[in-house]
CSV table of C-alpha atoms and ligand atoms in Angstrom, one decimal:
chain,number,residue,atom,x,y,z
V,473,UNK,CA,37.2,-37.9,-35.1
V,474,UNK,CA,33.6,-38.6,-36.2
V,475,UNK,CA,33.2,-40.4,-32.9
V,476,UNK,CA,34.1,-37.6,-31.1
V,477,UNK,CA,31.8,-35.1,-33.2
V,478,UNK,CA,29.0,-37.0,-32.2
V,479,UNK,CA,29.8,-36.8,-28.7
V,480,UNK,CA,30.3,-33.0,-29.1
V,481,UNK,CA,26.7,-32.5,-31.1
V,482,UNK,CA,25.1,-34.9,-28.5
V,483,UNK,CA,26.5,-33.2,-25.7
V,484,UNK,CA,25.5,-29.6,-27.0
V,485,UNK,CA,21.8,-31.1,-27.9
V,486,UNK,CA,21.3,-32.6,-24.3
V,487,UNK,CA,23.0,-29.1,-22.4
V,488,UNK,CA,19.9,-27.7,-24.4
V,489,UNK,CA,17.6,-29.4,-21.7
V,490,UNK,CA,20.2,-28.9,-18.5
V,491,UNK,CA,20.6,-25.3,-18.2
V,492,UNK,CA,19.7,-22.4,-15.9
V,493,UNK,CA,18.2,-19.2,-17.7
V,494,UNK,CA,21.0,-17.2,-17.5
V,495,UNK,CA,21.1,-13.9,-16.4
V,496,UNK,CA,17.8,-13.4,-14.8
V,497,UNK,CA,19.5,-12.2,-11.5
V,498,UNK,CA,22.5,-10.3,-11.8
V,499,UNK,CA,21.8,-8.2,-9.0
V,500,UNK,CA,20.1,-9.8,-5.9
V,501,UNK,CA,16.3,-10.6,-6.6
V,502,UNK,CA,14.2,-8.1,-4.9
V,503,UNK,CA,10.2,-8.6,-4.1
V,504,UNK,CA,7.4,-9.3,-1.6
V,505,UNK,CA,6.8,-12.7,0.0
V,506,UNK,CA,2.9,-13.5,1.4
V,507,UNK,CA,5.1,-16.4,3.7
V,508,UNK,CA,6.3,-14.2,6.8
V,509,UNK,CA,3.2,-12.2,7.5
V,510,UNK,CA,0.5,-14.0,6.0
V,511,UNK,CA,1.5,-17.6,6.2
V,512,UNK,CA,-1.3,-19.7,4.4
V,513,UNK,CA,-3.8,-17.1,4.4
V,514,UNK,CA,-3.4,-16.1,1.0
V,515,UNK,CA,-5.9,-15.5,-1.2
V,516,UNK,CA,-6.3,-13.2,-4.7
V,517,UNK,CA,-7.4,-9.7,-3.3
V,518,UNK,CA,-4.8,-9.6,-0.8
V,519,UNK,CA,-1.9,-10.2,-4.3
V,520,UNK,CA,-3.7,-7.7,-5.7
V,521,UNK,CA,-3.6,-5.3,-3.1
V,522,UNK,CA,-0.2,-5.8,-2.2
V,523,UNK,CA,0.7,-5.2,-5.8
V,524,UNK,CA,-1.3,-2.3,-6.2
V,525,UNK,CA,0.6,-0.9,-2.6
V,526,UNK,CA,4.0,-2.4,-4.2
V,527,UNK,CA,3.3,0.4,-6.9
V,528,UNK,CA,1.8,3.3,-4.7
V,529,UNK,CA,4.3,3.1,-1.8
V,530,UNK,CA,7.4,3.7,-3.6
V,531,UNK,CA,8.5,-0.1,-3.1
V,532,UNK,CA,8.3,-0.5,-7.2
V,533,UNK,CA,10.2,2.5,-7.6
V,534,UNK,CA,12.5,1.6,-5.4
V,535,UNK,CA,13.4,-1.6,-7.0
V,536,UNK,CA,11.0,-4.2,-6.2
V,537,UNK,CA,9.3,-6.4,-8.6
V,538,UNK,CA,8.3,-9.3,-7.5
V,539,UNK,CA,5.0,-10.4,-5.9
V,540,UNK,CA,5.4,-14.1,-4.6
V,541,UNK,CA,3.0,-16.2,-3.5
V,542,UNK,CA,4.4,-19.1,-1.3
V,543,UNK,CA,2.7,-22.1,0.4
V,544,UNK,CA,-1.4,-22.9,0.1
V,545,UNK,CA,-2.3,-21.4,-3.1
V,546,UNK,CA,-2.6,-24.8,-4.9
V,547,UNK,CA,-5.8,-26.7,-5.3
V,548,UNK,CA,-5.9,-30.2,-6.8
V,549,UNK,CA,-4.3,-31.6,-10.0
V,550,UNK,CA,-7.0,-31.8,-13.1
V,551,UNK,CA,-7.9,-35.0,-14.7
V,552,UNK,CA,-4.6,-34.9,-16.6
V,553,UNK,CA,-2.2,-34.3,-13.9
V,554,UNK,CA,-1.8,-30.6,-14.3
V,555,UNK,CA,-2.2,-28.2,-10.8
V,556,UNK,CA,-4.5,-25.9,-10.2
V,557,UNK,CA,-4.9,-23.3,-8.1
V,558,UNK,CA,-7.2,-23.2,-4.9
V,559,UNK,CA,-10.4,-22.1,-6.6
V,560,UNK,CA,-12.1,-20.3,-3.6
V,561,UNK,CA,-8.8,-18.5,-2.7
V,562,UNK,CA,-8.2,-17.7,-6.6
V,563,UNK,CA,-11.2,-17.7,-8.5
V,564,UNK,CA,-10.2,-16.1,-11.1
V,565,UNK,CA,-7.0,-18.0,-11.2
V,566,UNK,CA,-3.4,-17.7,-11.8
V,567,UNK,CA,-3.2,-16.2,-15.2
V,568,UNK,CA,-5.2,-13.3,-14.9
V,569,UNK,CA,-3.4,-12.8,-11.5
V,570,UNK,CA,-0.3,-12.8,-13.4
V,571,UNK,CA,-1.7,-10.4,-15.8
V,572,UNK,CA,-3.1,-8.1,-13.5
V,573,UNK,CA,0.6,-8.0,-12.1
V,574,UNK,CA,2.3,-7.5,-15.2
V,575,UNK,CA,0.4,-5.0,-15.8
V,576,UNK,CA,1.7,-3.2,-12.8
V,577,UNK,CA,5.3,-3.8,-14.3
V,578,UNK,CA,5.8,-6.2,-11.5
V,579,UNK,CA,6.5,-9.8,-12.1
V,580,UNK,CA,4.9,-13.2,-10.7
V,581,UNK,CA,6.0,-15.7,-8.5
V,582,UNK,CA,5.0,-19.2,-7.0
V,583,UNK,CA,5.8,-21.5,-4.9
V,584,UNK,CA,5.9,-25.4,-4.7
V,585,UNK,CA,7.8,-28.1,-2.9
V,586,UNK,CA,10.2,-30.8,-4.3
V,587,UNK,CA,8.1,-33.5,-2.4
V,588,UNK,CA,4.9,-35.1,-2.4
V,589,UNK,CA,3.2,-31.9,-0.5
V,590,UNK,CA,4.2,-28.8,0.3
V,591,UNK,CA,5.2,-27.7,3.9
V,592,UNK,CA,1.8,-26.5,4.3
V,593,UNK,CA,0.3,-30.0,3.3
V,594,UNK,CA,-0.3,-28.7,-0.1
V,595,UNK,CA,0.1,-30.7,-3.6
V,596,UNK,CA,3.8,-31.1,-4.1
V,597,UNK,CA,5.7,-30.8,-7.4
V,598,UNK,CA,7.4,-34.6,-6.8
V,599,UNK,CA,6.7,-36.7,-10.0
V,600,UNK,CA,5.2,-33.4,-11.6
V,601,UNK,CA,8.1,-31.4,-12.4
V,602,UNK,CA,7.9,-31.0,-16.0
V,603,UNK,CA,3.8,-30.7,-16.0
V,604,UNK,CA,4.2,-27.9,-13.4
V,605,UNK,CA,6.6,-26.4,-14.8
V,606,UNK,CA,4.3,-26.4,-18.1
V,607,UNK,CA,1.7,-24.9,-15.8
V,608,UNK,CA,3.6,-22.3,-14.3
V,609,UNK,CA,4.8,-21.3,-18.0
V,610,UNK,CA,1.4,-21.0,-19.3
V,611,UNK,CA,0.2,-18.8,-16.6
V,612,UNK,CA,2.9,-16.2,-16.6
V,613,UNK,CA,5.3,-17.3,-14.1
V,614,UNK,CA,8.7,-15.5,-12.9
V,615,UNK,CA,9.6,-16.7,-10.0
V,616,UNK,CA,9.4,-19.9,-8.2
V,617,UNK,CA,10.5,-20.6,-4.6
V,618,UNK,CA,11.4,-24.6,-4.5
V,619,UNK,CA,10.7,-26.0,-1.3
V,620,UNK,CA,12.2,-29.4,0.6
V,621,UNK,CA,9.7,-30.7,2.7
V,622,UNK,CA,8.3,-34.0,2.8
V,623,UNK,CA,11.0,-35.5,0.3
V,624,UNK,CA,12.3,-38.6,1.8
V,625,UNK,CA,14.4,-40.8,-0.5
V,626,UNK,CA,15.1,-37.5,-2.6
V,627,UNK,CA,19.0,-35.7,-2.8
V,628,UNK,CA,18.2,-32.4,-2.9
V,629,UNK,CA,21.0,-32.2,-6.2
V,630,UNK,CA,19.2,-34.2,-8.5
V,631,UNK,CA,15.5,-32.9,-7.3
V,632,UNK,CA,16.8,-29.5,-8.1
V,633,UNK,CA,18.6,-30.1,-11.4
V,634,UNK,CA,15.0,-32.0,-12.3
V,635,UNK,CA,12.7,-28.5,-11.9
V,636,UNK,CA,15.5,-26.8,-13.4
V,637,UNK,CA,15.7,-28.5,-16.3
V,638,UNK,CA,11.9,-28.6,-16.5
V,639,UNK,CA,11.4,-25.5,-16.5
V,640,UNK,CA,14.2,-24.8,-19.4
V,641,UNK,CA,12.5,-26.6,-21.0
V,642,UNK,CA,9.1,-25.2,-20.8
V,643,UNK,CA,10.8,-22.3,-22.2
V,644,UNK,CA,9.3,-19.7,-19.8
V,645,UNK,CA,12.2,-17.6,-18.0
V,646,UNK,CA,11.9,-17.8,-14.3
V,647,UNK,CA,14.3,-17.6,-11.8
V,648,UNK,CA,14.6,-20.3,-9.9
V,649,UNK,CA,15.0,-19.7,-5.7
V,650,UNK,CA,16.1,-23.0,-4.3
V,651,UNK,CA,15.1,-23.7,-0.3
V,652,UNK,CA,16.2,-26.6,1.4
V,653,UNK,CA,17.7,-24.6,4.6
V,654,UNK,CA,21.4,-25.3,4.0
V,655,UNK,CA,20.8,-28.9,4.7
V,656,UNK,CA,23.4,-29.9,2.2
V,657,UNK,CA,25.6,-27.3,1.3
V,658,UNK,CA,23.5,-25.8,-1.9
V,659,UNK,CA,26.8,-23.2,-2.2
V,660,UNK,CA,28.5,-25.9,-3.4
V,661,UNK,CA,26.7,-27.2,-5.9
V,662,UNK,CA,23.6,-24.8,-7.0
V,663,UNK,CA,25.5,-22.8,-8.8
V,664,UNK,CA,24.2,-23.8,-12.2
V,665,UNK,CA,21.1,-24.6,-11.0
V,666,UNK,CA,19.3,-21.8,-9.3
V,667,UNK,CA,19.8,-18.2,-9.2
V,668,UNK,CA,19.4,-18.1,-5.0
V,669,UNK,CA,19.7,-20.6,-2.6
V,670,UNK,CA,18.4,-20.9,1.2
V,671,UNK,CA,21.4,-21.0,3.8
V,672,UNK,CA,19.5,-21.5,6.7
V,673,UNK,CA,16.1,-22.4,8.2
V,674,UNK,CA,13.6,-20.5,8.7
V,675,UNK,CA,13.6,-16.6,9.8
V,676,UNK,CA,11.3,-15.2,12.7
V,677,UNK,CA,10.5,-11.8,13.8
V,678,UNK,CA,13.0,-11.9,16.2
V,679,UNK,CA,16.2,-9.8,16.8
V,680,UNK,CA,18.2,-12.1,18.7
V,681,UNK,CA,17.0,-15.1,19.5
V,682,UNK,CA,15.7,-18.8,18.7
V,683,UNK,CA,12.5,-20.5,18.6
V,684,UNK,CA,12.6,-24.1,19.3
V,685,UNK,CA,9.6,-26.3,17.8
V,686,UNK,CA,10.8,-29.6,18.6
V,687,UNK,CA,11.9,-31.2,15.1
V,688,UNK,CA,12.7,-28.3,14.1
V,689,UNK,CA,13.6,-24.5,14.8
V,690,UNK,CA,13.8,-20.9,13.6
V,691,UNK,CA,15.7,-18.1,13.8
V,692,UNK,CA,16.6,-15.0,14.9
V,693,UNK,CA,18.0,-12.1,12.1
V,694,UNK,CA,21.6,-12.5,14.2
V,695,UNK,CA,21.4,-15.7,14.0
V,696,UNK,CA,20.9,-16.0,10.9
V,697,UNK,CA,23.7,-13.5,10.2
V,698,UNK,CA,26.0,-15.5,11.9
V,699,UNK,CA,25.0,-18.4,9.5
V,700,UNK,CA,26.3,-16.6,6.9
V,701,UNK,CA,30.3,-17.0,8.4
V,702,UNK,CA,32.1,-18.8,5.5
V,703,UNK,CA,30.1,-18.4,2.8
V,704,UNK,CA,30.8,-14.9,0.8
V,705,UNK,CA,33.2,-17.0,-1.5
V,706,UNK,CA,30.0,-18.7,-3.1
V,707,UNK,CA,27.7,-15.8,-3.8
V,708,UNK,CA,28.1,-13.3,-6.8
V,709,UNK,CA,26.1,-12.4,-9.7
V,710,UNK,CA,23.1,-14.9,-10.6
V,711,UNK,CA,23.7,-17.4,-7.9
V,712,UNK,CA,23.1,-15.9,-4.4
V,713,UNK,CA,23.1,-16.7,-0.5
V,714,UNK,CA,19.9,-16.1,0.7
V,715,UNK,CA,19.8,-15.8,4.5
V,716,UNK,CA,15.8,-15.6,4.3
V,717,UNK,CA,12.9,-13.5,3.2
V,718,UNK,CA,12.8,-9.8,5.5
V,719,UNK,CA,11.3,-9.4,8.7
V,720,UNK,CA,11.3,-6.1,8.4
V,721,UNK,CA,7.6,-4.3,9.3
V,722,UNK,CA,7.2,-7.4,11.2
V,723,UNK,CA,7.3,-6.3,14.9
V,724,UNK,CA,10.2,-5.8,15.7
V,725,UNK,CA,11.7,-2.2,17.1
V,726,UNK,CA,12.5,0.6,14.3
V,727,UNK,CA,16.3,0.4,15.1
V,728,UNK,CA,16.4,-3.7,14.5
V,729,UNK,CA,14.7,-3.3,11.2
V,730,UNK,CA,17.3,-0.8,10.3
V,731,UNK,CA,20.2,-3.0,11.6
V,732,UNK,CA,18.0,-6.3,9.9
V,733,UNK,CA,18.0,-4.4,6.7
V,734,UNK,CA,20.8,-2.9,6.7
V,735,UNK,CA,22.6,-6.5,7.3
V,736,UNK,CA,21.0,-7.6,4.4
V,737,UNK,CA,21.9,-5.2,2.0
V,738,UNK,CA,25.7,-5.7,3.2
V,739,UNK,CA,24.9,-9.5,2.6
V,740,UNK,CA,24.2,-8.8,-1.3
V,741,UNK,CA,20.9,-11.2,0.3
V,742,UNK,CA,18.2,-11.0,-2.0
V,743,UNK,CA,15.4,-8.3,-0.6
V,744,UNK,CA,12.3,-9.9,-0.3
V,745,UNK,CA,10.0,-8.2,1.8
V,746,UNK,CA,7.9,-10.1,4.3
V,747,UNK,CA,5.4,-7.5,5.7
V,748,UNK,CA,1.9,-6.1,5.1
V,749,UNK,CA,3.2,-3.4,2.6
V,750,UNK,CA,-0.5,-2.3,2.2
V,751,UNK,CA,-0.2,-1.0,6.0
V,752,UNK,CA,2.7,-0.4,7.0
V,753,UNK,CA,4.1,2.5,8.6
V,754,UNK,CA,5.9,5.4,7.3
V,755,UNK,CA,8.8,4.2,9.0
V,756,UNK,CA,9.1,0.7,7.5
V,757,UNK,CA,8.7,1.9,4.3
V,758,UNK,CA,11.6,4.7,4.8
V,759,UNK,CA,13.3,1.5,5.8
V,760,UNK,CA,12.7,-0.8,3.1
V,761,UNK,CA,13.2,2.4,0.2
V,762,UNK,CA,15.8,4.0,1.3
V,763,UNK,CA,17.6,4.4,-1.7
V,764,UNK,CA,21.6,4.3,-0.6
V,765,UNK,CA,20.9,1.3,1.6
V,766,UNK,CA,19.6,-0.6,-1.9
V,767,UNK,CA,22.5,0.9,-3.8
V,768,UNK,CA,24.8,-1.6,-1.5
V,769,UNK,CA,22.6,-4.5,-2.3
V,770,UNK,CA,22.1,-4.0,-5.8
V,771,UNK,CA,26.1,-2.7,-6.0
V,772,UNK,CA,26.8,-3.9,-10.1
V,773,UNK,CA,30.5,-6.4,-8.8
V,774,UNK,CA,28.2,-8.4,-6.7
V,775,UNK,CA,30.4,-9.0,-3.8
V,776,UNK,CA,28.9,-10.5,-0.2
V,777,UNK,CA,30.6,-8.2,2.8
V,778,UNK,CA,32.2,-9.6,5.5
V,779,UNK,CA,32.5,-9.2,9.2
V,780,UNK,CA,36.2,-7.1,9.8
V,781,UNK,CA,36.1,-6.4,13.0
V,782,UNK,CA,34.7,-6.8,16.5
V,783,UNK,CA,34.9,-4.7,19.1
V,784,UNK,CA,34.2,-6.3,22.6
V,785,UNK,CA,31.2,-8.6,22.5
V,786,UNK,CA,28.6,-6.0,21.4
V,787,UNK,CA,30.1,-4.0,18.0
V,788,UNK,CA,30.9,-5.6,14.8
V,789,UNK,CA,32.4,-3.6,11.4
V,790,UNK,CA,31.3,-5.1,8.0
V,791,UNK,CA,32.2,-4.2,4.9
V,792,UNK,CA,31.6,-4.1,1.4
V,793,UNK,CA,33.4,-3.5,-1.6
V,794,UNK,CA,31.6,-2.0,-4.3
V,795,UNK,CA,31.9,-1.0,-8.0
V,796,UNK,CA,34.1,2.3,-9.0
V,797,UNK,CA,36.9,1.6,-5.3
V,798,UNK,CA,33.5,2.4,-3.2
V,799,UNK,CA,33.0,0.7,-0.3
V,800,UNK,CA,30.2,-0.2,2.1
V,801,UNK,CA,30.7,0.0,5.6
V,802,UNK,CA,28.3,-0.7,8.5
V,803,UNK,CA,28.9,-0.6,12.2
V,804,UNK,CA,26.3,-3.1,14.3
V,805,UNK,CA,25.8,-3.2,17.5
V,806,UNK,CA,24.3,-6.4,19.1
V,807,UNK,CA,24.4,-5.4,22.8
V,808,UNK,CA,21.7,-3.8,24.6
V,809,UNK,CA,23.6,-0.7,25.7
V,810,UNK,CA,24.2,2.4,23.5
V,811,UNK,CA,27.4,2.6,22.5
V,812,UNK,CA,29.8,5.9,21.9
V,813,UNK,CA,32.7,4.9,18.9
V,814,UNK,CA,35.4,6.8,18.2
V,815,UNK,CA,36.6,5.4,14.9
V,816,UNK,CA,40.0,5.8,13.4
V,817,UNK,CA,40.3,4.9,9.6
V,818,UNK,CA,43.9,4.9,9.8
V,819,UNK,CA,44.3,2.5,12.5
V,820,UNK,CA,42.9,-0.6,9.7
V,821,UNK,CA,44.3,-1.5,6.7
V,822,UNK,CA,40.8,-1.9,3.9
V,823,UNK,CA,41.6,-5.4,2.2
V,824,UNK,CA,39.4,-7.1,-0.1
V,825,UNK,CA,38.7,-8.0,-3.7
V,826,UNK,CA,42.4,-7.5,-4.7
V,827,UNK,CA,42.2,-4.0,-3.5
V,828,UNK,CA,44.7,-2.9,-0.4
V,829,UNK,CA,43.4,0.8,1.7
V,830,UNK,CA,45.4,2.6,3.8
V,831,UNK,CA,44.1,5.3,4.7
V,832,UNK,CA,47.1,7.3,5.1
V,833,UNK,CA,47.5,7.6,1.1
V,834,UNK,CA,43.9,7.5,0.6
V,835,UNK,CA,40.9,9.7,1.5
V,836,UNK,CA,37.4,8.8,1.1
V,837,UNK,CA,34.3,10.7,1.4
V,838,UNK,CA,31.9,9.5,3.9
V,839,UNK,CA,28.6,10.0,3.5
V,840,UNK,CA,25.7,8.2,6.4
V,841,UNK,CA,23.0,6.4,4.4
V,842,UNK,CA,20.4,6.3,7.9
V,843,UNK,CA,21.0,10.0,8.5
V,844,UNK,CA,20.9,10.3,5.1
V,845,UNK,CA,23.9,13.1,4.8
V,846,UNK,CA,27.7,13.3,3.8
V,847,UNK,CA,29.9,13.1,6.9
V,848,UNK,CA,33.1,14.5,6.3
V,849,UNK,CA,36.1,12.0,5.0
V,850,UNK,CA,38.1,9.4,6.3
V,851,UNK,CA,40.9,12.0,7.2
V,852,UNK,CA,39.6,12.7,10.9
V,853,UNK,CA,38.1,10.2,13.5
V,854,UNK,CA,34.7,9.7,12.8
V,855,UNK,CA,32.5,9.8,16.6
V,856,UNK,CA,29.1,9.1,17.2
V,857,UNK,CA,26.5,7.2,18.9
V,858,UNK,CA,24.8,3.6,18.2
V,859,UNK,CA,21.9,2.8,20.2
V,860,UNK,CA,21.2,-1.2,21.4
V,861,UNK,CA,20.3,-3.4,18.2
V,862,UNK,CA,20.9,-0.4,15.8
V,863,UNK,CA,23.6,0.3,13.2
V,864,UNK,CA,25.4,3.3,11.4
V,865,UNK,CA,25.7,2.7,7.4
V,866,UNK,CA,27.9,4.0,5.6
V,867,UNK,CA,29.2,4.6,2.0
V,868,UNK,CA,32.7,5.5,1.4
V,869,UNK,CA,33.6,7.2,-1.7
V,870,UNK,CA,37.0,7.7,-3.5
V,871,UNK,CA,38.4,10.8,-3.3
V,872,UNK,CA,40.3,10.9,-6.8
V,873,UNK,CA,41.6,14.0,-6.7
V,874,UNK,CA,44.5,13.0,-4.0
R,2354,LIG,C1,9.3,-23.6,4.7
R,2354,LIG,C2,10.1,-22.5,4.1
R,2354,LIG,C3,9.4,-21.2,4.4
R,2354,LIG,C4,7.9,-21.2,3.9
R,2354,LIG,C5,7.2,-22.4,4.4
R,2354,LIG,C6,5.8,-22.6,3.8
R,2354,LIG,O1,9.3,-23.6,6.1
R,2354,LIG,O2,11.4,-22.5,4.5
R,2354,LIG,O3,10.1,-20.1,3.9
R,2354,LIG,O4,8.0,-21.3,2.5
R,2354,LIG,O5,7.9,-23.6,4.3
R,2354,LIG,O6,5.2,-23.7,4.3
């Protein structure tokens, strides 16, 4: 008995030091990135800025918070081990950054590698863990995106239970956004460790196709989507799929951004903005704001949609199931024709989440998040038109009074 009382207290003393902060994401994380527009050319006027815009353009209001720094801002390691940041990109360094961003009500984010160097070539966290994570405490951090390049003779398991126990144990919140591209199945095991985990490689600006760079390649956003097949059963509250930071603003057509976006909110993905939200245009920020659309993503029960049905090569239906018998529906269309759909909510049974639809003995209100108007209900069929790489979003509400 006294044996196993020891065990007990040991156990609870040591789970002390192995734990996730808890809570920290119970909706999908959402933020700005510097990666997918700016690549290494960060520096402190361009975080500034960008959290200054986050704030003037709506984005805060919206729902974004985080400002996140990824690859290049590091300089060397002091005389006792500790990083620093790059002090001609950061001269005033990472704590008044953080401060000046707090003071926006935003939060902070970094980013650093599990290896010896970053992607970018930069200082890796490898053999550092608990010192950075000290660092990254002290200055203010909220956020940090952990990396997987240049980690030979690492499993990514144990190299991410080591930063997050680390950082536990510096004591500083932050969520933890884990990014080793899928490589080995983080859904199964990250759990417990990070709050969002990578499920692919890298995104590109890119509807529909692939970019080959030899040892490696990146994506297009359908490609990317249809990544995602399979793995809805791992994502919920706190521990997310992420199928990438958004390409959104990036280039690509206005009706792909909608459909990009639009496929991530379905996703429950975490909505990280990749563009230059100081200049963009009125119609990327319509995009990234538009209220309804973030009401899917940030829907309270959590749940990843699912691809229900295809139509031909071109249409796919998704849905959603959301809090209070909602759900999410969104019609994609991947061809390059328009397409006319004639859609019948009685033909298709609704079945999800323990909850069974027909809609003969149930009617919902429809209401069109893109066109931003209620659309009659789920009694009659509902027609209309999808242009090429575009989608119709719907949210279907529960007409209690049948
Ligand atoms: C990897 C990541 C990207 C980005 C770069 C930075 O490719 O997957 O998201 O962080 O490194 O070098």
């Amino acid at each position: 008995m006294k044996k196993l009382l020891v065990i007990l207290i040991l156990c609870s003393t040591f789970s002390l030091y192995g734990q996730k902060f808890k809570g920290l994401a119970l909706t999908p994380p959402m933020g700005w990135n510097s990666w997918n527009n700016f690549a290494c050319n960060v520096n402190e006027n361009l975080i500034r800025e960008t959290a200054d815009a986050m704030v003037s353009s709506g984005m805060k209001d919206a729902g974004y918070i985080y400002i996140n720094i990824d690859d290049c801002w590091h300089g060397e390691r002091d005389s006792l081990g500790f990083i620093q940041a790059d002090p001609q990109r950061f001269p005033s360094g990472m704590k008044a950054l953080a401060d000046y961003i707090h003071s926006l009500g935003l939060k902070f984010g970094l980013y650093s590698d599990a290896g010896w160097k970053t992607c970018g070539g930069r200082n890796g966290s490898r053999g550092y863990e608990y010192q950075d994570a000290l660092q990254y405490a002290k200055w203010g951090v909220d956020y940090l995106k952990y990396d997987w390049c240049n980690t030979e003779g690492l499993k990514a398991h144990g190299a991410y239970l080591t930063i997050r126990d680390a950082l536990y144990k510096a004591g500083r919140p932050i969520v933890l956004s884990i990014c080793e591209w899928g490589n080995d199945k983080p859904w199964e095991w990250a759990k417990d460790i990070g709050h969002l985990w990578r499920t692919t490689g890298d995104i590109i600006n890119c509807f529909d196709c692939v970019h080959d760079h030899g040892t490696w390649k990146s994506w297009g956003v359908m490609q990317i989507l249809d990544k995602q097949d399979g793995l809805r059963q791992f994502a919920g509250p706190d521990h997310w799929n992420d199928p990438d930071m958004m390409e959104v603003g990036n280039g690509m057509t206005a009706g792909e951004d909608r459909a990009h976006f639009s496929m991530w909110c379905m996703l429950a993905a975490p909505l990280i903005a990749g563009n230059d939200i100081r200049n963009m245009t009125q119609e990327t920020r319509d995009i990234l704001t538009n209220k309804e659309a973030i009401s899917i993503n940030q829907d309270s029960l959590g749940i990843q949609g699912f691809k229900f049905l295809k139509y031909g090569d071109d249409i796919e239906i998704w849905l959603k199931p959301m809090s209070n018998d909602g759900w999410a529906m969104c019609f994609l269309n991947r061809g390059l024709n328009e397409r006319k759909i004639s859609y019948n909510f009685k033909d298709h049974i609704f079945q999800d989440a323990g909850r069974y639809i027909d809609f003969n003995n149930h009617k919902f209100t429809v209401y069109d998040v893109w066109a931003k108007k209620e659309s009659g209900t789920t009694e009659k069929n509902y027609i209309f038109q999808i242009p090429s790489h575009d989608v119709v979003l719907l949210k279907l509400t529960l007409n209690k009074s049948r």
